[in-house]
Structures are given as C-alpha cells and as structure tokens.
Amino acid sequence: MPREAEPSLNERAFVVQALQEGLRIDGRAFDQYRKLELNFGDQYGVADVTLGKTRILAKVSAEVTTPYSDRPFDGIFTITTELSPMASPAFEVNRPTETEILLSRLLEKTVRRSNALDTESLCLVAGQKCWSIRVDLHVLSHDGNLIDGSCFAVVAALRHFRKPDTSIEGEILTVYTPAEREPVPLSWLHSPFCVTFSFYGDGEITLLDANLLEEQLRVSSCTISLNKHGEICQIAKLGGTPVEAATLLQCTSVALNKVKEFSTLLDQKLAADSKRRDKGGLLAELSAENER
C-alpha cells in the first residue's frame, strides 16, 4: 500500500529544533492559520476552500426519496468523502486509508450528530417522501490539516445550498423548478467548525493548522469541534503522547476564538455571494411571489 514520502532525518531535526526555538518553517506564529479562502460556484451548494496549499471542494445535492422506516419523520443526510490519487500519491481509488476513515468519522460527529442540519424539516410526507441531502467532499490537494478545511467546506456548502420549493395538495407532491419558484435554504440550526492542534516534544509545544511536514512529525493531535457560542460538539484525541488537562483547556479557548473568526468569514462570504446573485432585487420579488 503506497505511503507518504517520509521526511529525512535532517528535515526532522531541523523542524523540531526550530519549534523548540519558537519558529515555524513558513514563518507563521504557533497559533496562526494559513490563508483561508472560500469561493462559491455558479450553482448553489458548491464551495471551494483553500487553506494554504490544501484545497477541498464540497458539493451538495438533493433528491426526493423514501425515509428510513425507523425514522419516518426525518429526512436523510449523508456526507461522502473522496481522497483521490490526484490529492496525494498515498491515496488509492476505492481503498480507504486511515486518514479518509478518520476524516469521515469526524465530519459525521461534528456536522451530522450535532444536529447542525434540522433533518425533520426535510420530511415531505411522513413515512413516504422526504428530501435526501448528500454532501460530496473531494480533496483536490493535500498539504496538511484536511479536517479543518473539510469541515469548513461542508458547512459553507450546506449553508449556501438551496433546495427546490415544494407544495402538497392531498397526496400529490409538486416539486417546482427554479424558474417557477425561488429555491429555499436548508433549515440550519448552528455552524460547528473543527480546530486541530498538533503537539510536539512531550506535548509542551502546540501548533495550529499544521502543514503536511509538521503533521508527519507530531507526537499527537487533538481536534475540537465547536460553534461560535462555545458549545463543544466533540473532542477527538486519537492516541499519541498524553497531553495535560490544562493544555486541552487552553486549546478550547483558542479554538473558540478561531471558530468565531471562521463564522464571521463565512457570513461575510455568504452575504457577498447573495448580493452578487441578487441583480436588481429579483430574488426579493421571487421570494414575495412564493409567500403569496
């Protein structure tokens, strides 16, 4: 099975010594993210996120389907991840690596199990018809910190997405095209984001947003998922060197500040995209038409 090229002994010694002296290879501060960029596609529900040299694309799609028999009043919401060889030589088609499995599980816990999306609002006819919302996540370039970038891309794509408007008369369900009725946003409850910390030495050196080289040299990592209100969705500390409880508490306060920055950036980008699409107030007219 292919693996990432291991850093040489010289590289290891150089990076570790630099960290001990309070320096990072790319000149960032220990608690600084690389430049985070977000672009929306022409379609609703397409988000392209760039974090340094890491690039991730998320696309949301919706279709009418039958709900699960044990949850007749809930819609269906799934997240699928794809790490292709295009992103890194260590990834193979149809052979999930440990990275891919961990990424899927963390996104599942952060976005789906925290009830960020109100699945009850996706129900159309109880036990018969509901919306199935699916997020496809494609990693285009891998240079470290896939988890934070992927979570940001998924949340951005879901908040940007619009599903077709529907109406029910008796037993007849009508799904309207965008030309007939303006599509409607999903019922979104809160925006959780992931913040990943990497630990070095005996756990006393903590870095935010490690790149690929730094990830390969860390002794352990911890991913904290929370929203801007400080509500923690999950904390994943998967093996590695033990970390002091005080350090983790410090990490959560740093994570909260970063999540507030992410929320502000996302709100600004969504507002700018909405303004770009709303030429001459057409959306406002269509929305008023829907209400009538």
Short mmCIF file of C-alpha atoms in Angstrom, two decimals, residues 76-281:
data_model
loop_
_atom_site.label_atom_id
_atom_site.label_comp_id
_atom_site.label_asym_id
_atom_site.label_seq_id
_atom_site.Cartn_x
_atom_site.Cartn_y
_atom_site.Cartn_z
CA ILE A 76 -31.82 11.74 5.12
CA PHE A 77 -28.46 13.49 5.41
CA THR A 78 -25.16 11.88 4.36
CA ILE A 79 -21.56 13.04 3.88
CA THR A 80 -19.27 11.13 1.50
CA THR A 81 -15.54 11.81 1.27
CA GLU A 82 -13.23 11.06 -1.63
CA LEU A 83 -9.45 11.20 -1.34
CA SER A 84 -8.15 10.55 -4.82
CA PRO A 85 -4.54 9.96 -6.00
CA MET A 86 -4.72 13.46 -7.51
CA ALA A 87 -4.52 14.92 -3.97
CA SER A 88 -1.62 12.75 -2.82
CA PRO A 89 0.22 9.61 -4.05
CA ALA A 90 -0.63 7.97 -0.70
CA PHE A 91 -4.33 7.74 -1.63
CA GLU A 92 -5.76 4.97 -3.80
CA VAL A 93 -9.12 4.69 -5.55
CA ASN A 94 -11.65 2.51 -3.66
CA ARG A 95 -9.13 1.74 -0.89
CA PRO A 96 -9.91 3.98 2.09
CA THR A 97 -6.85 4.92 4.11
CA GLU A 98 -6.85 5.61 7.84
CA THR A 99 -6.85 9.34 7.03
CA GLU A 100 -10.06 9.02 5.00
CA ILE A 101 -11.85 6.93 7.66
CA LEU A 102 -10.91 9.40 10.44
CA LEU A 103 -11.99 12.34 8.28
CA SER A 104 -15.39 10.73 7.57
CA ARG A 105 -15.99 9.93 11.24
CA LEU A 106 -15.02 13.38 12.48
CA LEU A 107 -17.25 15.12 9.93
CA GLU A 108 -20.08 12.74 10.82
CA LYS A 109 -19.77 13.58 14.53
CA THR A 110 -19.24 17.30 14.00
CA VAL A 111 -21.95 18.10 11.44
CA ARG A 112 -24.48 15.26 11.40
CA ARG A 113 -24.64 14.10 15.00
CA SER A 114 -24.56 17.62 16.42
CA ASN A 115 -27.87 18.24 14.59
CA ALA A 116 -26.48 21.25 12.73
CA LEU A 117 -28.99 20.46 9.97
CA ASP A 118 -32.62 20.08 11.07
CA THR A 119 -33.48 16.74 9.44
CA GLU A 120 -37.15 16.94 10.49
CA SER A 121 -37.57 19.92 8.16
CA LEU A 122 -36.59 17.62 5.24
CA CYS A 123 -39.73 15.47 5.73
CA LEU A 124 -42.37 16.00 3.00
CA VAL A 125 -44.93 13.21 3.63
CA ALA A 126 -44.42 11.29 6.90
CA GLY A 127 -43.17 7.77 6.20
CA GLN A 128 -43.49 8.18 2.40
CA LYS A 129 -41.43 11.06 0.97
CA CYS A 130 -38.54 13.16 2.24
CA TRP A 131 -35.53 15.06 0.96
CA SER A 132 -32.20 13.23 0.89
CA ILE A 133 -29.35 15.75 1.26
CA ARG A 134 -25.92 14.49 0.25
CA VAL A 135 -22.57 16.27 0.55
CA ASP A 136 -19.76 15.04 -1.70
CA LEU A 137 -16.34 16.09 -0.47
CA HIS A 138 -13.39 15.99 -2.90
CA VAL A 139 -9.84 16.67 -1.74
CA LEU A 140 -8.03 18.26 -4.69
CA SER A 141 -4.70 18.95 -2.99
CA HIS A 142 -3.35 17.67 0.34
CA ASP A 143 -0.83 19.74 2.27
CA GLY A 144 -1.95 19.05 5.83
CA ASN A 145 -4.95 19.85 8.05
CA LEU A 146 -7.62 18.19 5.91
CA ILE A 147 -10.03 18.01 8.86
CA ASP A 148 -10.41 21.76 9.48
CA GLY A 149 -10.58 22.60 5.77
CA SER A 150 -13.09 19.82 5.03
CA CYS A 151 -15.39 20.80 7.91
CA PHE A 152 -15.36 24.44 6.78
CA ALA A 153 -16.14 23.38 3.19
CA VAL A 154 -19.06 21.13 4.25
CA VAL A 155 -20.66 23.80 6.47
CA ALA A 156 -20.16 26.51 3.81
CA ALA A 157 -21.68 24.34 1.05
CA LEU A 158 -24.71 23.38 3.19
CA ARG A 159 -25.41 26.98 4.20
CA HIS A 160 -25.06 28.13 0.60
CA PHE A 161 -27.30 25.37 -0.79
CA ARG A 162 -30.91 25.94 -1.89
CA LYS A 163 -33.34 23.06 -2.41
CA PRO A 164 -36.32 23.24 -4.81
CA ASP A 165 -39.55 24.56 -3.29
CA THR A 166 -42.39 22.05 -2.89
CA SER A 167 -46.13 22.01 -2.24
CA ILE A 168 -48.53 19.22 -1.25
CA GLU A 169 -52.20 19.03 -2.22
CA GLY A 170 -53.81 15.92 -0.77
CA GLU A 171 -51.45 13.10 -1.71
CA ILE A 172 -49.89 14.93 -4.68
CA LEU A 173 -46.39 16.36 -4.15
CA THR A 174 -45.22 19.08 -6.54
CA VAL A 175 -41.51 19.97 -6.84
CA TYR A 176 -41.02 23.35 -8.52
CA THR A 177 -38.15 24.25 -10.83
CA PRO A 178 -36.04 27.35 -10.03
CA ALA A 179 -37.83 29.16 -12.89
CA GLU A 180 -41.24 28.55 -11.26
CA ARG A 181 -40.32 29.26 -7.66
CA GLU A 182 -37.19 30.52 -5.95
CA PRO A 183 -35.34 27.59 -4.24
CA VAL A 184 -35.35 27.68 -0.43
CA PRO A 185 -32.37 27.37 2.00
CA LEU A 186 -31.99 24.43 4.36
CA SER A 187 -33.16 24.72 7.96
CA TRP A 188 -29.80 25.32 9.66
CA LEU A 189 -29.51 25.34 13.46
CA HIS A 190 -25.83 26.14 14.21
CA SER A 191 -22.47 26.15 12.43
CA PRO A 192 -19.87 23.82 14.01
CA PHE A 193 -16.22 24.05 12.90
CA CYS A 194 -13.19 21.85 13.60
CA VAL A 195 -9.95 23.22 15.04
CA THR A 196 -7.00 20.79 15.06
CA PHE A 197 -4.00 21.14 17.39
CA SER A 198 -0.70 19.28 16.88
CA PHE A 199 1.63 18.52 19.78
CA TYR A 200 5.43 18.17 19.71
CA GLY A 201 8.17 17.19 22.15
CA ASP A 202 6.49 15.90 25.32
CA GLY A 203 3.25 17.67 24.45
CA GLU A 204 4.50 21.08 25.60
CA ILE A 205 4.69 22.59 22.08
CA THR A 206 1.27 23.20 20.47
CA LEU A 207 0.70 24.20 16.84
CA LEU A 208 -2.45 25.22 14.98
CA ASP A 209 -3.04 24.29 11.33
CA ALA A 210 0.00 22.03 10.81
CA ASN A 211 1.10 21.57 7.20
CA LEU A 212 1.94 18.11 5.82
CA LEU A 213 5.57 18.12 7.02
CA GLU A 214 4.58 19.26 10.52
CA GLU A 215 1.79 16.63 10.62
CA GLN A 216 4.29 13.85 9.86
CA LEU A 217 6.50 14.91 12.80
CA ARG A 218 3.87 15.50 15.51
CA VAL A 219 3.68 13.16 18.51
CA SER A 220 -0.09 13.54 18.91
CA SER A 221 -3.05 15.67 17.80
CA CYS A 222 -6.41 16.81 19.13
CA THR A 223 -9.42 18.01 17.12
CA ILE A 224 -12.02 20.16 18.89
CA SER A 225 -15.37 20.80 17.17
CA LEU A 226 -17.50 23.66 18.45
CA ASN A 227 -19.70 26.55 17.33
CA LYS A 228 -19.34 30.30 17.92
CA HIS A 229 -21.49 30.06 21.08
CA GLY A 230 -18.83 27.87 22.71
CA GLU A 231 -20.92 24.67 22.57
CA ILE A 232 -18.50 21.76 22.08
CA CYS A 233 -19.74 19.06 19.69
CA GLN A 234 -16.86 16.64 20.12
CA ILE A 235 -13.20 16.35 21.11
CA ALA A 236 -11.07 13.73 19.34
CA LYS A 237 -7.70 12.87 20.88
CA LEU A 238 -6.74 9.75 18.97
CA GLY A 239 -3.77 8.13 20.70
CA GLY A 240 -0.27 9.55 20.73
CA THR A 241 1.56 11.23 23.62
CA PRO A 242 -0.64 12.15 26.63
CA VAL A 243 -1.44 15.85 26.99
CA GLU A 244 -2.05 17.77 30.23
CA ALA A 245 -5.67 18.69 31.02
CA ALA A 246 -4.66 22.35 31.45
CA THR A 247 -3.22 22.34 27.90
CA LEU A 248 -6.51 20.99 26.49
CA LEU A 249 -8.50 23.68 28.35
CA GLN A 250 -6.19 26.30 26.88
CA CYS A 251 -6.72 24.75 23.43
CA THR A 252 -10.52 25.02 23.74
CA SER A 253 -10.34 28.77 24.46
CA VAL A 254 -8.03 29.27 21.45
CA ALA A 255 -10.39 27.12 19.33
CA LEU A 256 -13.39 29.28 20.32
CA ASN A 257 -11.64 32.45 19.06
CA LYS A 258 -10.75 30.75 15.77
CA VAL A 259 -14.32 29.44 15.31
CA LYS A 260 -15.69 32.98 15.79
CA GLU A 261 -13.32 34.14 13.02
CA PHE A 262 -14.49 31.28 10.75
CA SER A 263 -18.17 32.17 11.41
CA THR A 264 -17.57 35.83 10.59
CA LEU A 265 -15.70 34.96 7.38
CA LEU A 266 -18.45 32.56 6.26
CA ASP A 267 -21.24 35.08 6.99
CA GLN A 268 -19.39 37.77 5.01
CA LYS A 269 -18.81 35.43 2.02
CA LEU A 270 -22.47 34.28 2.03
CA ALA A 271 -23.70 37.89 2.17
CA ALA A 272 -21.36 38.89 -0.71
CA ASP A 273 -22.50 35.91 -2.82
CA SER A 274 -26.17 36.68 -2.14
CA LYS A 275 -25.61 40.30 -3.20
CA ARG A 276 -23.82 39.18 -6.37
CA ARG A 277 -26.72 36.90 -7.36
CA ASP A 278 -29.47 39.38 -6.49
CA LYS A 279 -29.38 41.61 -9.56
CA GLY A 280 -31.98 44.36 -9.39
CA GLY A 281 -33.73 42.87 -6.39
#
